[in-house]
Amino acid sequence: MRNGLLRRNSFWLVCSLVLFLISAVGASLVQTNAGSVTVKDLKWETSSGRMLNALLFKPATATAENTAPAIVVSHGWWNNREMQDANYVELARRGYVVISIDMYGHGNSDDLPNDELAVGGTGMYDAVKLIADLPYVDTDRIGVTGHSNGARAANFSVAIDNEAETPLISAVVLVDNDPVYTNADNDNAYFNLYGDRDVAVVQAEYDEFFFRSYSPEGVALTAPRDYITTPNAQSFLHFGENPADITDERSADEIYTEDIDGTEAMRAIYPQSQTHPWSTISKGAVTDTLTFFDEALGTPNEIDPAAQVWQWKEFFTTLGLVGFGIFLVAFTRALLETRAFRALKAAAPVTALAPSRRGLAWFWGGLVVSALFSGWSYIALSQASWLSPIVFNGAPSIVPQGAVFFIALWAAINGLAGLVIMTVSYLAFGRRNGVDLRQNGVLPGWKAFFHAIGLAGVTTAAAFTIVFVLDYFFTTDFRFWVIAVKWFPADKIWLAFFVLPLFLIYFVANSVAINAFNHVSLRNREWINTAVLALFNSLAPIVLVVAQYVTFFTSGELIPGFGGIFSIWLFPVIVILAVTAVISRKIYRATNNPYIAGFLNALVVALISASNSLVVTY
């Protein structure tokens, strides 16, 4: 039996390593267009006086003798440069030189001071100046595009470019953020900020934040799906004309031209029936971006805009994510065979309790109460006026990453609630019905407790070492949409330690609950119990997300009082909570120690969170 378990675990360990390699090689082949695009990881001190990190994509066809158009692309708030992979893969294989930046405060760039949000176009214009100095770039054909606050960075950059002695930006694509319509220095009169540049807007019709029109009192008058009919949209398509003077209504998906100071400039709005975050992984949004830049800058390598391959990169990086999860379990189990951690290995798995009818009532009741509290506490925190300035950097605080702190605080509150539920369950039912705290690992002894910390630490270090090595050789990471495991500089470790105590409260309590109090026999199938617990771990976020978007799609607006960012933050949380439940159960079966997985999950989630968010300093 033991040899069979060893062989099975060895298979899964090897499988995870193979998935890592396939992921890195496959993603690299896609983003380098099978070797015809050179990818460089840059970090330099800009004229703004801070370090900016970016990926540079140089097609082989771009040379000093045959200069190519260039485009700077940017992610949105709380993200990083790889969130633009759909755009940089497709633009680079069409012959554009591309720079994908980590905006200041994000990824591997320097922190962002709270009073300098617009500095250097949040890094975008500093990248424009760099790309304009490259000998293989045609400086008459430089474009910028960004998603969400990356689009705001483009607006900042245009304003800076307007003041430059030699303007550099020729074309702009704003994805999921409004253009600038009015001039704050001229009584908010409608105007044309963009001058003779070619500008397009890719607009999500179910955007959680933008594309609404408001009354003077701040009441929303139109939903995002009605954007094209609004005075703002019509003014943009009429090159800054006052809506009161417009006599014709312009349409979506059309390019309009006008002579501006002797140059024919273009404007277009491309609506997409999707949400704000989906635009980063939308074939339609990429098609519109490619189509407009083709018209504005001229594509060196003509490929149908709808013919896209970036989805393969997403497929390969997703394989890496799957391998990462498998590795955490398989490597932990493999370490149990070593002298250093052999003492943590269980002689046999703890047998699941065969619950009575009353026991099942406590089981299902505890899960329902936990899920209800989880949903209620999330909504309550999202509406807490005292917390908002900390989360959204509206006031000085010691918290460097507001979004991560919000999720970690919510997690800790639910961890404490879980401890209360377990205590009540044990005192009222468990201790009289076969729940042995020593036997099921709740009281493993201090030696085993601290030994568990060591095992979790070694596994975490090994997993991220592989991430770093593969990034070094292939410049890729493991990700799908809003979930990413990536390399990070040393400062992110200290940021992770800042929220680690909060994550420890949740993940340790959750692992104890899953394995010591809810490990029951359901139809005599271990996997059914695991699946149920994984589902209930994520149930409250799932319900909140479904409620939010059913309301949005039917009414055109979000649930009153439940801001869009809070439902967006739940997308990765849903997956993380389900996967960590499975990891907890798999490791517990080999150790009868719930603390190992609790420590491991907390460490990994803290590092993932800290390396994929915004850092603001005061």
Coordinates of C-alpha atoms in Angstrom, one line a residue:
M1 CA 0.0 0.0 0.0
R2 CA 2.7 2.4 1.0
N3 CA 4.7 1.8 -2.3
G4 CA 1.5 2.4 -4.2
L5 CA 0.9 5.8 -2.5
L6 CA 4.6 6.8 -3.1
R7 CA 4.3 5.9 -6.8
R8 CA 1.1 7.8 -7.2
N9 CA 2.5 10.9 -5.5
S10 CA 5.7 10.7 -7.6
F11 CA 3.5 10.6 -10.7
W12 CA 1.7 13.8 -9.7
L13 CA 4.9 15.5 -8.7
V14 CA 6.4 14.7 -12.1
C15 CA 3.1 15.7 -13.8
S16 CA 3.3 19.1 -12.1
L17 CA 6.8 19.6 -13.3
V18 CA 5.9 18.6 -16.9
L19 CA 3.0 21.0 -16.8
F20 CA 5.3 23.8 -15.7
L21 CA 7.7 23.1 -18.6
I22 CA 4.9 22.8 -21.2
S23 CA 3.3 26.0 -19.8
A24 CA 6.6 28.1 -20.0
V25 CA 7.7 26.8 -23.4
G26 CA 4.2 27.0 -25.0
A27 CA 3.5 30.5 -23.7
S28 CA 7.0 31.7 -24.8
L29 CA 6.4 30.3 -28.3
V30 CA 3.2 32.2 -28.6
Q31 CA 4.4 35.6 -27.3
T32 CA 7.6 35.4 -29.4
N33 CA 5.6 34.4 -32.4
A34 CA 7.8 31.2 -32.6
G35 CA 11.0 33.2 -32.2
S36 CA 10.4 36.1 -34.6
V37 CA 9.7 38.5 -31.7
T38 CA 12.4 39.3 -29.1
V39 CA 11.1 39.8 -25.6
K40 CA 13.1 41.8 -23.1
D41 CA 12.4 42.5 -19.4
L42 CA 13.3 46.2 -18.8
K43 CA 13.7 48.2 -15.7
W44 CA 15.1 51.8 -15.9
E45 CA 15.1 55.1 -14.1
T46 CA 12.9 57.4 -16.0
S47 CA 12.9 61.2 -16.2
S48 CA 10.3 61.2 -13.5
G49 CA 13.0 59.9 -11.1
R50 CA 11.6 56.4 -10.4
M51 CA 12.2 52.9 -11.7
L52 CA 9.8 51.7 -14.3
N53 CA 9.5 48.0 -15.2
A54 CA 8.2 46.8 -18.6
L55 CA 8.3 44.1 -21.2
L56 CA 9.6 45.1 -24.6
F57 CA 8.5 43.2 -27.7
K58 CA 10.7 43.8 -30.8
P59 CA 9.7 42.1 -34.1
A60 CA 12.6 40.9 -36.3
T61 CA 11.2 43.1 -39.1
A62 CA 11.7 46.3 -37.0
T63 CA 15.2 47.6 -37.9
A64 CA 17.0 51.0 -38.1
E65 CA 16.6 50.8 -41.9
N66 CA 12.9 49.6 -41.7
T67 CA 11.5 51.4 -38.7
A68 CA 8.2 50.2 -37.3
P69 CA 5.2 51.8 -35.5
A70 CA 5.3 51.4 -31.8
I71 CA 2.6 51.2 -29.1
V72 CA 2.8 51.5 -25.3
V73 CA 0.1 49.3 -23.6
S74 CA -1.0 49.5 -19.9
H75 CA -3.0 47.4 -17.5
G76 CA -5.5 48.9 -15.1
W77 CA -5.5 49.6 -11.4
W78 CA -4.5 46.7 -9.1
N79 CA -3.0 44.7 -12.0
N80 CA 0.3 44.3 -13.8
R81 CA 1.9 44.3 -17.2
E82 CA 1.0 40.7 -18.1
M83 CA -2.7 41.7 -18.0
Q84 CA -2.1 43.2 -21.5
D85 CA -0.9 39.9 -23.0
A86 CA -3.7 39.6 -25.5
N87 CA -2.8 43.0 -26.9
Y88 CA 1.0 42.7 -26.9
V89 CA 0.9 39.2 -28.4
E90 CA -1.3 40.3 -31.3
L91 CA 0.4 43.7 -31.9
A92 CA 3.9 42.3 -31.8
R93 CA 3.2 39.5 -34.3
R94 CA 1.7 42.1 -36.6
G95 CA 5.1 44.0 -36.6
Y96 CA 4.5 46.7 -34.0
V97 CA 7.2 47.4 -31.4
V98 CA 5.4 47.1 -28.1
I99 CA 6.1 48.1 -24.5
S100 CA 3.8 46.7 -21.8
I101 CA 4.4 48.6 -18.6
D102 CA 3.9 48.0 -14.9
M103 CA 2.4 51.4 -14.0
Y104 CA 4.1 53.1 -11.1
G105 CA 2.9 51.4 -7.9
H106 CA 2.2 48.1 -9.7
G107 CA 4.1 44.9 -10.5
N108 CA 7.8 45.4 -10.3
S109 CA 7.9 49.2 -10.8
D110 CA 8.6 51.7 -8.0
D111 CA 5.8 52.6 -5.5
L112 CA 3.4 55.3 -6.3
P113 CA 3.2 58.3 -3.9
N114 CA -0.4 59.2 -3.2
D115 CA 0.1 62.9 -4.2
E116 CA 1.6 62.0 -7.6
L117 CA -0.9 59.8 -9.2
A118 CA -0.4 61.4 -12.6
V119 CA 3.4 61.6 -12.6
G120 CA 4.8 60.6 -16.0
G121 CA 1.4 59.5 -17.2
T122 CA 1.6 57.0 -14.3
G123 CA 4.6 55.7 -16.2
M124 CA 3.0 55.5 -19.6
Y125 CA 4.5 58.7 -21.0
D126 CA 7.9 57.9 -19.5
A127 CA 7.7 54.7 -21.6
V128 CA 6.6 56.7 -24.7
K129 CA 9.8 58.7 -24.3
L130 CA 11.9 55.6 -24.1
I131 CA 10.3 53.9 -27.1
A132 CA 10.7 57.1 -29.2
D133 CA 14.5 56.8 -28.6
L134 CA 14.7 53.3 -30.0
P135 CA 16.5 53.3 -33.4
Y136 CA 14.0 50.8 -35.0
V137 CA 10.9 52.9 -34.1
D138 CA 9.1 55.3 -36.5
T139 CA 8.6 58.3 -34.2
D140 CA 5.7 59.6 -36.4
R141 CA 3.7 56.5 -35.6
I142 CA 3.5 56.0 -31.8
G143 CA 0.3 54.9 -30.2
V144 CA -0.8 54.3 -26.6
T145 CA -3.6 52.1 -25.2
G146 CA -4.6 51.0 -21.8
H147 CA -7.5 49.3 -20.0
S148 CA -9.4 51.1 -17.2
N149 CA -6.9 53.2 -15.3
G150 CA -4.4 52.3 -18.0
A151 CA -6.7 54.3 -20.3
R152 CA -6.6 57.1 -17.7
A153 CA -2.8 56.9 -17.9
A154 CA -3.3 57.4 -21.7
N155 CA -5.3 60.6 -21.0
F156 CA -2.6 61.8 -18.6
S157 CA 0.0 61.1 -21.3
V158 CA -1.9 63.0 -23.9
A159 CA -2.1 66.0 -21.6
I160 CA 1.7 65.8 -21.0
D161 CA 2.3 65.3 -24.8
N162 CA 0.3 68.5 -25.5
E163 CA 2.8 70.5 -23.5
A164 CA 5.9 68.8 -25.1
E165 CA 8.1 70.7 -27.5
T166 CA 7.8 67.8 -29.9
P167 CA 4.6 65.7 -29.4
L168 CA 5.1 62.0 -29.7
I169 CA 1.7 60.4 -29.5
S170 CA -0.2 59.9 -32.8
A171 CA -2.9 57.5 -31.9
V172 CA -4.9 56.5 -28.8
V173 CA -7.2 53.6 -27.9
L174 CA -9.0 54.0 -24.6
V175 CA -10.4 50.7 -23.3
D176 CA -13.1 50.9 -20.6
N177 CA -12.5 54.4 -19.5
D178 CA -14.1 57.7 -20.6
P179 CA -12.3 60.2 -22.8
V180 CA -11.8 63.6 -21.5
Y181 CA -14.8 65.7 -22.6
T182 CA -14.5 69.0 -20.8
N183 CA -11.9 71.5 -19.9
A184 CA -11.7 72.1 -16.1
D185 CA -9.6 75.2 -16.8
N186 CA -12.4 76.7 -18.9
D187 CA -15.6 76.4 -16.9
N188 CA -15.8 72.7 -17.9
A189 CA -16.6 73.6 -21.5
Y190 CA -16.5 70.8 -24.1
F191 CA -13.2 70.7 -26.0
N192 CA -10.9 68.5 -28.0
L193 CA -8.1 67.4 -25.7
Y194 CA -6.7 65.0 -28.3
G195 CA -6.2 67.6 -31.1
D196 CA -5.3 65.9 -34.4
R197 CA -4.5 62.5 -32.9
D198 CA -6.5 59.5 -34.0
V199 CA -8.6 58.3 -31.0
A200 CA -10.9 55.4 -30.3
V201 CA -12.9 54.1 -27.4
V202 CA -13.5 50.4 -26.8
Q203 CA -16.5 50.5 -24.5
A204 CA -18.0 47.7 -22.3
E205 CA -21.8 48.1 -22.4
Y206 CA -21.9 46.6 -18.8
D207 CA -19.0 48.6 -17.4
E208 CA -19.1 48.8 -13.6
F209 CA -17.4 52.2 -13.4
F210 CA -17.6 54.3 -16.6
F211 CA -19.7 55.5 -19.5
R212 CA -22.6 56.9 -17.5
S213 CA -24.0 60.4 -17.8
Y214 CA -25.1 62.3 -14.6
S215 CA -27.4 65.1 -13.6
P216 CA -25.9 68.2 -11.9
E217 CA -26.8 66.6 -8.6
G218 CA -24.8 63.5 -9.4
V219 CA -27.7 61.2 -10.2
A220 CA -27.0 58.6 -13.0
L221 CA -29.2 59.4 -16.0
T222 CA -28.0 56.7 -18.5
A223 CA -26.7 53.2 -18.1
P224 CA -23.4 52.3 -19.8
R225 CA -25.2 50.4 -22.5
D226 CA -26.8 53.7 -23.6
Y227 CA -23.4 55.5 -23.8
I228 CA -23.5 56.1 -27.6
T229 CA -26.6 58.3 -27.2
T230 CA -25.2 60.5 -24.5
P231 CA -23.9 64.1 -25.0
N232 CA -20.4 63.0 -23.9
A233 CA -20.1 60.3 -26.6
Q234 CA -21.6 62.6 -29.3
S235 CA -19.2 65.4 -28.4
F236 CA -16.3 63.0 -28.5
L237 CA -17.3 61.7 -32.0
H238 CA -17.7 65.4 -33.1
F239 CA -14.2 66.2 -32.0
G240 CA -15.1 68.2 -28.9
E241 CA -18.1 70.1 -30.2
N242 CA -20.7 71.3 -27.7
P243 CA -23.5 68.8 -27.7
A244 CA -26.0 71.7 -27.8
D245 CA -24.7 72.6 -31.2
I246 CA -24.6 69.1 -32.7
T247 CA -27.3 68.5 -35.4
D248 CA -26.5 64.9 -36.4
E249 CA -26.2 61.8 -34.3
R250 CA -23.1 59.7 -34.9
S251 CA -23.1 55.9 -34.5
A252 CA -20.9 53.2 -32.9
D253 CA -18.5 51.0 -35.0
E254 CA -17.9 53.8 -37.5
I255 CA -14.7 55.8 -38.0
Y256 CA -15.4 59.6 -38.3
T257 CA -12.8 62.0 -39.7
E258 CA -12.3 65.7 -39.5
D259 CA -9.6 68.1 -40.6
I260 CA -7.8 69.4 -37.5
D261 CA -5.1 72.0 -38.2
G262 CA -4.5 70.5 -41.7
T263 CA -4.4 66.9 -40.4
E264 CA -7.2 64.4 -41.0
A265 CA -8.0 63.0 -37.5
M266 CA -10.2 60.0 -36.7
R267 CA -12.6 59.2 -33.9
A268 CA -14.5 56.0 -33.2
I269 CA -16.4 54.2 -30.4
Y270 CA -16.6 50.4 -30.4
P271 CA -19.1 49.0 -27.9
Q272 CA -18.8 45.4 -26.7
S273 CA -21.5 43.5 -24.8
Q274 CA -19.3 42.6 -21.8
T275 CA -18.2 43.7 -18.4
H276 CA -15.3 45.9 -17.4
P277 CA -12.8 43.2 -16.4
W278 CA -13.7 41.0 -19.3
S279 CA -12.3 43.4 -21.8
T280 CA -8.8 42.2 -20.9
I281 CA -9.6 38.8 -22.2
S282 CA -12.0 39.7 -25.0
K283 CA -11.5 38.8 -28.6
G284 CA -13.8 41.5 -29.6
A285 CA -11.9 44.2 -27.7
V286 CA -8.6 43.0 -29.2
T287 CA -10.2 43.0 -32.6
D288 CA -11.4 46.6 -32.3
T289 CA -8.0 47.7 -30.9
L290 CA -6.1 46.1 -33.8
T291 CA -8.6 47.4 -36.4
F292 CA -8.2 51.0 -35.2
F293 CA -4.4 50.9 -34.9
D294 CA -4.3 49.4 -38.4
E295 CA -6.2 52.5 -39.7
A296 CA -4.3 55.0 -37.6
L297 CA -0.7 53.7 -37.8
G298 CA -0.6 51.1 -40.5
T299 CA 0.1 47.5 -39.6
P300 CA 3.5 46.3 -40.9
N301 CA 2.4 42.7 -41.1
E302 CA -1.2 42.6 -42.4
I303 CA -3.2 39.9 -40.5
D304 CA -7.0 39.9 -40.2
P305 CA -7.7 41.5 -36.8
A306 CA -10.0 38.6 -35.9
A307 CA -7.3 36.0 -36.5
Q308 CA -5.9 35.8 -33.0
V309 CA -3.6 33.4 -31.2
W310 CA -3.2 35.0 -27.8
Q311 CA -5.8 32.5 -26.4
W312 CA -3.1 29.8 -26.8
K313 CA -0.9 31.8 -24.4
E314 CA -3.7 31.9 -22.0
F315 CA -4.2 28.2 -22.3
F316 CA -0.5 27.5 -21.6
T317 CA -0.3 29.8 -18.7
T318 CA -3.5 28.2 -17.3
L319 CA -1.7 24.8 -17.5
G320 CA 1.0 26.4 -15.3
L321 CA -1.6 27.4 -12.7
V322 CA -2.9 23.9 -12.6
G323 CA 0.6 22.5 -12.2
F324 CA 1.2 25.0 -9.4
G325 CA -1.7 23.7 -7.4
I326 CA -0.7 20.0 -8.0
F327 CA 2.9 20.8 -7.0
L328 CA 1.9 22.3 -3.7
V329 CA 0.3 19.0 -2.7
A330 CA 2.7 16.6 -4.3
F331 CA 5.8 18.3 -3.1
T332 CA 4.5 18.6 0.4
R333 CA 3.8 14.8 0.4
A334 CA 7.2 14.1 -1.1
L335 CA 8.9 16.0 1.7
L336 CA 7.1 13.7 4.2
E337 CA 9.5 10.9 3.0
T338 CA 12.6 13.0 4.0
R339 CA 14.3 12.8 7.3
A340 CA 13.5 16.4 8.0
F341 CA 9.7 16.0 7.9
R342 CA 9.1 12.3 8.3
A343 CA 7.7 12.8 11.7
L344 CA 4.8 14.7 10.3
K345 CA 3.6 11.8 8.1
A346 CA 0.5 10.0 9.4
A347 CA 0.4 6.2 9.8
A348 CA -3.0 6.1 8.2
P349 CA -5.7 8.8 7.3
V350 CA -8.2 9.8 9.8
T351 CA -11.5 8.0 9.1
A352 CA -14.4 10.2 8.2
L353 CA -17.1 10.3 10.7
A354 CA -20.3 8.4 9.8
P355 CA -22.8 11.1 10.9
S356 CA -26.2 10.5 12.5
R357 CA -29.2 12.5 11.4
R358 CA -28.4 15.0 14.1
G359 CA -24.7 15.0 13.0
L360 CA -25.8 15.8 9.4
A361 CA -27.9 18.7 10.8
W362 CA -24.9 20.1 12.5
F363 CA -22.7 19.6 9.4
W364 CA -25.1 21.3 6.9
G365 CA -26.1 23.9 9.5
G366 CA -22.5 24.9 10.1
L367 CA -21.8 25.2 6.4
V368 CA -24.9 27.3 5.8
V369 CA -24.2 29.6 8.8
S370 CA -20.6 30.1 7.6
A371 CA -21.7 30.9 4.1
L372 CA -24.3 33.4 5.3
F373 CA -21.9 35.1 7.6
S374 CA -19.3 35.2 4.8
G375 CA -21.7 37.0 2.5
W376 CA -23.0 39.4 5.1
S377 CA -19.6 40.3 6.4
Y378 CA -18.3 41.1 2.8
I379 CA -21.2 43.4 2.1
A380 CA -20.8 45.1 5.5
L381 CA -17.1 45.7 5.0
S382 CA -17.8 47.1 1.4
Q383 CA -20.1 49.6 3.0
A384 CA -18.0 50.5 6.0
S385 CA -17.3 54.3 5.7
W386 CA -14.2 54.0 8.1
L387 CA -12.6 51.4 5.9
S388 CA -13.0 53.1 2.5
P389 CA -10.3 55.7 2.8
I390 CA -7.8 53.0 3.8
V391 CA -8.8 50.6 0.9
F392 CA -8.9 53.3 -1.8
N393 CA -6.0 55.4 -0.6
G394 CA -8.1 58.3 0.3
A395 CA -6.3 59.1 3.5
P396 CA -2.8 58.5 4.9
S397 CA -2.5 55.1 6.6
I398 CA 0.1 52.4 7.3
V399 CA -1.6 50.1 4.8
P400 CA 0.4 50.0 1.6
Q401 CA -2.0 47.8 -0.4
G402 CA -5.6 48.7 0.2
A403 CA -7.3 46.0 -1.9
V404 CA -5.2 43.2 -0.5
F405 CA -5.8 44.5 3.0
F406 CA -9.6 44.5 2.4
I407 CA -9.7 40.9 1.3
A408 CA -7.3 39.8 4.1
L409 CA -9.4 41.6 6.8
W410 CA -12.5 40.0 5.5
A411 CA -10.8 36.6 5.5
A412 CA -9.6 37.1 9.1
I413 CA -13.1 38.1 10.3
N414 CA -14.5 34.9 8.8
G415 CA -11.7 32.9 10.3
L416 CA -12.6 34.2 13.7
A417 CA -16.3 33.4 13.0
G418 CA -15.2 29.9 12.0
L419 CA -13.5 29.4 15.3
V420 CA -16.6 30.5 17.2
I421 CA -18.8 28.1 15.1
M422 CA -16.4 25.2 15.7
T423 CA -16.3 25.9 19.4
V424 CA -20.1 25.9 19.7
S425 CA -20.3 22.8 17.5
Y426 CA -17.7 20.9 19.6
L427 CA -19.2 21.9 23.0
A428 CA -22.8 21.3 22.0
F429 CA -22.4 18.2 19.9
G430 CA -18.9 17.0 18.9
R431 CA -17.3 16.0 22.2
R432 CA -20.2 13.7 23.0
N433 CA -20.2 12.2 19.5
G434 CA -16.8 11.0 18.7
V435 CA -14.8 14.2 17.9
D436 CA -11.4 13.7 19.4
L437 CA -9.3 16.9 19.1
R438 CA -6.0 15.0 19.5
Q439 CA -6.8 12.2 17.1
N440 CA -8.0 14.6 14.4
G441 CA -5.0 16.9 14.7
V442 CA -6.6 20.0 16.3
L443 CA -4.2 19.4 19.3
P444 CA -1.1 18.0 17.6
G445 CA 1.4 19.2 20.2
W446 CA 3.7 22.2 19.9
K447 CA 6.5 20.3 18.2
A448 CA 4.3 19.2 15.3
F449 CA 2.7 22.6 15.2
F450 CA 6.0 24.4 14.6
H451 CA 7.2 21.6 12.4
A452 CA 4.2 22.2 10.2
I453 CA 5.4 25.8 9.7
G454 CA 8.7 24.6 8.4
L455 CA 7.1 22.2 6.0
A456 CA 4.8 24.9 4.6
G457 CA 7.7 27.3 4.3
V458 CA 9.9 24.9 2.3
T459 CA 7.1 24.0 -0.1
T460 CA 6.3 27.7 -0.7
A461 CA 9.9 28.5 -1.3
A462 CA 10.3 25.6 -3.8
A463 CA 7.1 26.5 -5.7
F464 CA 8.1 30.2 -6.2
T465 CA 11.7 29.2 -7.0
I466 CA 10.3 27.4 -10.0
V467 CA 8.2 30.4 -10.9
F468 CA 11.3 32.6 -10.8
V469 CA 13.5 30.2 -12.8
L470 CA 10.9 29.8 -15.6
D471 CA 10.4 33.6 -15.8
Y472 CA 14.2 34.0 -16.1
F473 CA 14.5 31.7 -19.0
F474 CA 11.1 32.1 -20.7
T475 CA 9.7 35.5 -19.5
T476 CA 6.4 33.9 -18.7
D477 CA 4.3 33.3 -15.6
F478 CA 1.3 31.2 -14.6
R479 CA -2.1 32.9 -15.0
F480 CA -5.6 32.9 -16.2
W481 CA -7.4 36.2 -16.5
V482 CA -7.4 37.8 -13.0
I483 CA -5.5 34.9 -11.2
A484 CA -1.7 35.1 -11.5
V485 CA 1.3 33.5 -10.0
K486 CA 4.3 35.6 -11.1
W487 CA 7.8 36.5 -10.1
F488 CA 8.3 39.5 -7.8
P489 CA 11.1 41.6 -6.3
A490 CA 12.1 41.2 -2.6
D491 CA 9.9 44.1 -1.4
K492 CA 6.8 42.1 -2.2
I493 CA 7.8 39.6 0.5
W494 CA 7.6 42.3 3.2
L495 CA 4.2 43.4 1.7
A496 CA 3.0 39.8 2.0
F497 CA 4.2 39.6 5.6
F498 CA 2.1 42.7 6.3
V499 CA -1.2 40.8 5.6
L500 CA 0.1 37.3 6.4
P501 CA -1.3 37.4 10.0
L502 CA -4.8 38.1 8.7
F503 CA -4.6 35.3 6.1
L504 CA -3.2 32.9 8.7
I505 CA -6.3 33.5 10.9
Y506 CA -8.6 32.5 8.0
F507 CA -6.7 29.7 6.4
V508 CA -5.6 27.9 9.6
A509 CA -9.2 28.1 10.9
N510 CA -10.6 27.0 7.6
S511 CA -8.2 24.0 7.4
V512 CA -9.1 22.9 10.9
A513 CA -12.9 23.3 10.1
I514 CA -12.6 21.4 6.9
N515 CA -10.6 18.5 8.2
A516 CA -11.4 18.2 11.9
F517 CA -15.0 19.3 12.1
N518 CA -16.5 18.7 8.7
H519 CA -14.7 15.5 7.6
V520 CA -17.8 13.3 7.4
S521 CA -18.8 10.4 5.3
L522 CA -21.2 11.4 2.5
R523 CA -22.3 8.4 0.4
N524 CA -19.0 6.7 1.5
R525 CA -17.1 8.9 -1.0
E526 CA -14.3 11.0 0.2
W527 CA -14.4 13.2 -2.9
I528 CA -18.1 14.1 -2.3
N529 CA -17.2 15.5 1.1
T530 CA -14.3 17.5 -0.4
A531 CA -16.4 18.8 -3.3
V532 CA -19.1 20.0 -0.9
L533 CA -16.6 21.8 1.3
A534 CA -14.9 23.4 -1.7
L535 CA -18.3 24.6 -2.9
F536 CA -19.3 26.0 0.5
N537 CA -16.0 27.7 0.8
S538 CA -16.8 29.7 -2.3
L539 CA -20.6 29.8 -2.0
A540 CA -21.0 33.3 -0.6
P541 CA -18.7 35.0 -3.3
I542 CA -20.5 33.0 -6.0
V543 CA -23.9 34.2 -4.8
L544 CA -22.8 37.8 -4.5
V545 CA -21.3 37.8 -8.0
V546 CA -24.3 36.1 -9.6
A547 CA -26.7 38.5 -7.9
Q548 CA -24.6 41.5 -9.0
Y549 CA -24.5 40.6 -12.6
V550 CA -28.0 39.3 -13.0
T551 CA -29.1 42.7 -11.7
F552 CA -26.7 44.5 -14.0
F553 CA -27.6 42.6 -17.1
T554 CA -31.4 43.0 -16.5
S555 CA -31.5 46.5 -15.3
G556 CA -28.4 48.1 -16.7
E557 CA -27.2 49.1 -13.2
L558 CA -25.4 47.5 -10.3
I559 CA -27.0 46.5 -7.0
P560 CA -27.5 49.8 -5.1
G561 CA -24.8 50.2 -2.4
F562 CA -22.7 47.3 -3.7
G563 CA -19.9 48.8 -5.7
G564 CA -18.6 47.1 -8.8
I565 CA -15.1 46.8 -7.6
F566 CA -16.2 44.6 -4.7
S567 CA -17.8 42.0 -7.1
I568 CA -14.7 42.1 -9.4
W569 CA -12.4 41.4 -6.4
L570 CA -14.4 38.2 -5.8
F571 CA -13.5 36.6 -9.2
P572 CA -10.1 35.3 -8.1
V573 CA -11.4 34.7 -4.5
I574 CA -14.0 32.2 -5.8
V575 CA -11.3 30.0 -7.3
I576 CA -8.8 30.5 -4.5
L577 CA -11.2 29.4 -1.8
A578 CA -12.3 26.3 -3.7
V579 CA -8.7 25.2 -4.6
T580 CA -7.3 25.8 -1.1
A581 CA -10.1 23.6 0.3
V582 CA -9.0 20.8 -1.9
I583 CA -5.3 21.4 -1.0
S584 CA -6.2 21.3 2.7
R585 CA -7.9 18.0 2.4
K586 CA -5.2 16.3 0.3
I587 CA -2.4 17.3 2.7
Y588 CA -4.4 16.4 5.7
R589 CA -5.0 12.9 4.5
A590 CA -1.2 12.4 4.4
T591 CA -0.5 14.0 7.8
N592 CA -3.6 14.2 10.0
N593 CA -2.3 17.7 10.7
P594 CA -4.6 20.6 9.6
Y595 CA -2.0 23.3 10.3
I596 CA 0.4 22.4 7.5
A597 CA -2.1 23.3 4.7
G598 CA -3.4 26.3 6.8
F599 CA 0.2 27.7 6.9
L600 CA 0.9 26.8 3.3
N601 CA -2.3 28.3 1.9
A602 CA -1.8 31.5 3.9
L603 CA 1.8 31.9 2.7
V604 CA 1.0 31.3 -1.0
V605 CA -2.1 33.5 -1.1
A606 CA -0.3 36.3 0.7
L607 CA 2.5 36.3 -1.9
I608 CA 0.1 36.0 -4.8
S609 CA -1.9 38.9 -3.5
A610 CA 1.0 41.2 -2.7
S611 CA 2.6 40.7 -6.1
N612 CA -0.5 41.4 -8.1
S613 CA -1.8 44.7 -6.7
L614 CA -1.2 48.4 -6.2
V615 CA 1.3 49.9 -3.7
V616 CA 0.7 53.5 -2.6
T617 CA 2.9 55.3 -0.2
Y618 CA 2.3 58.5 1.8

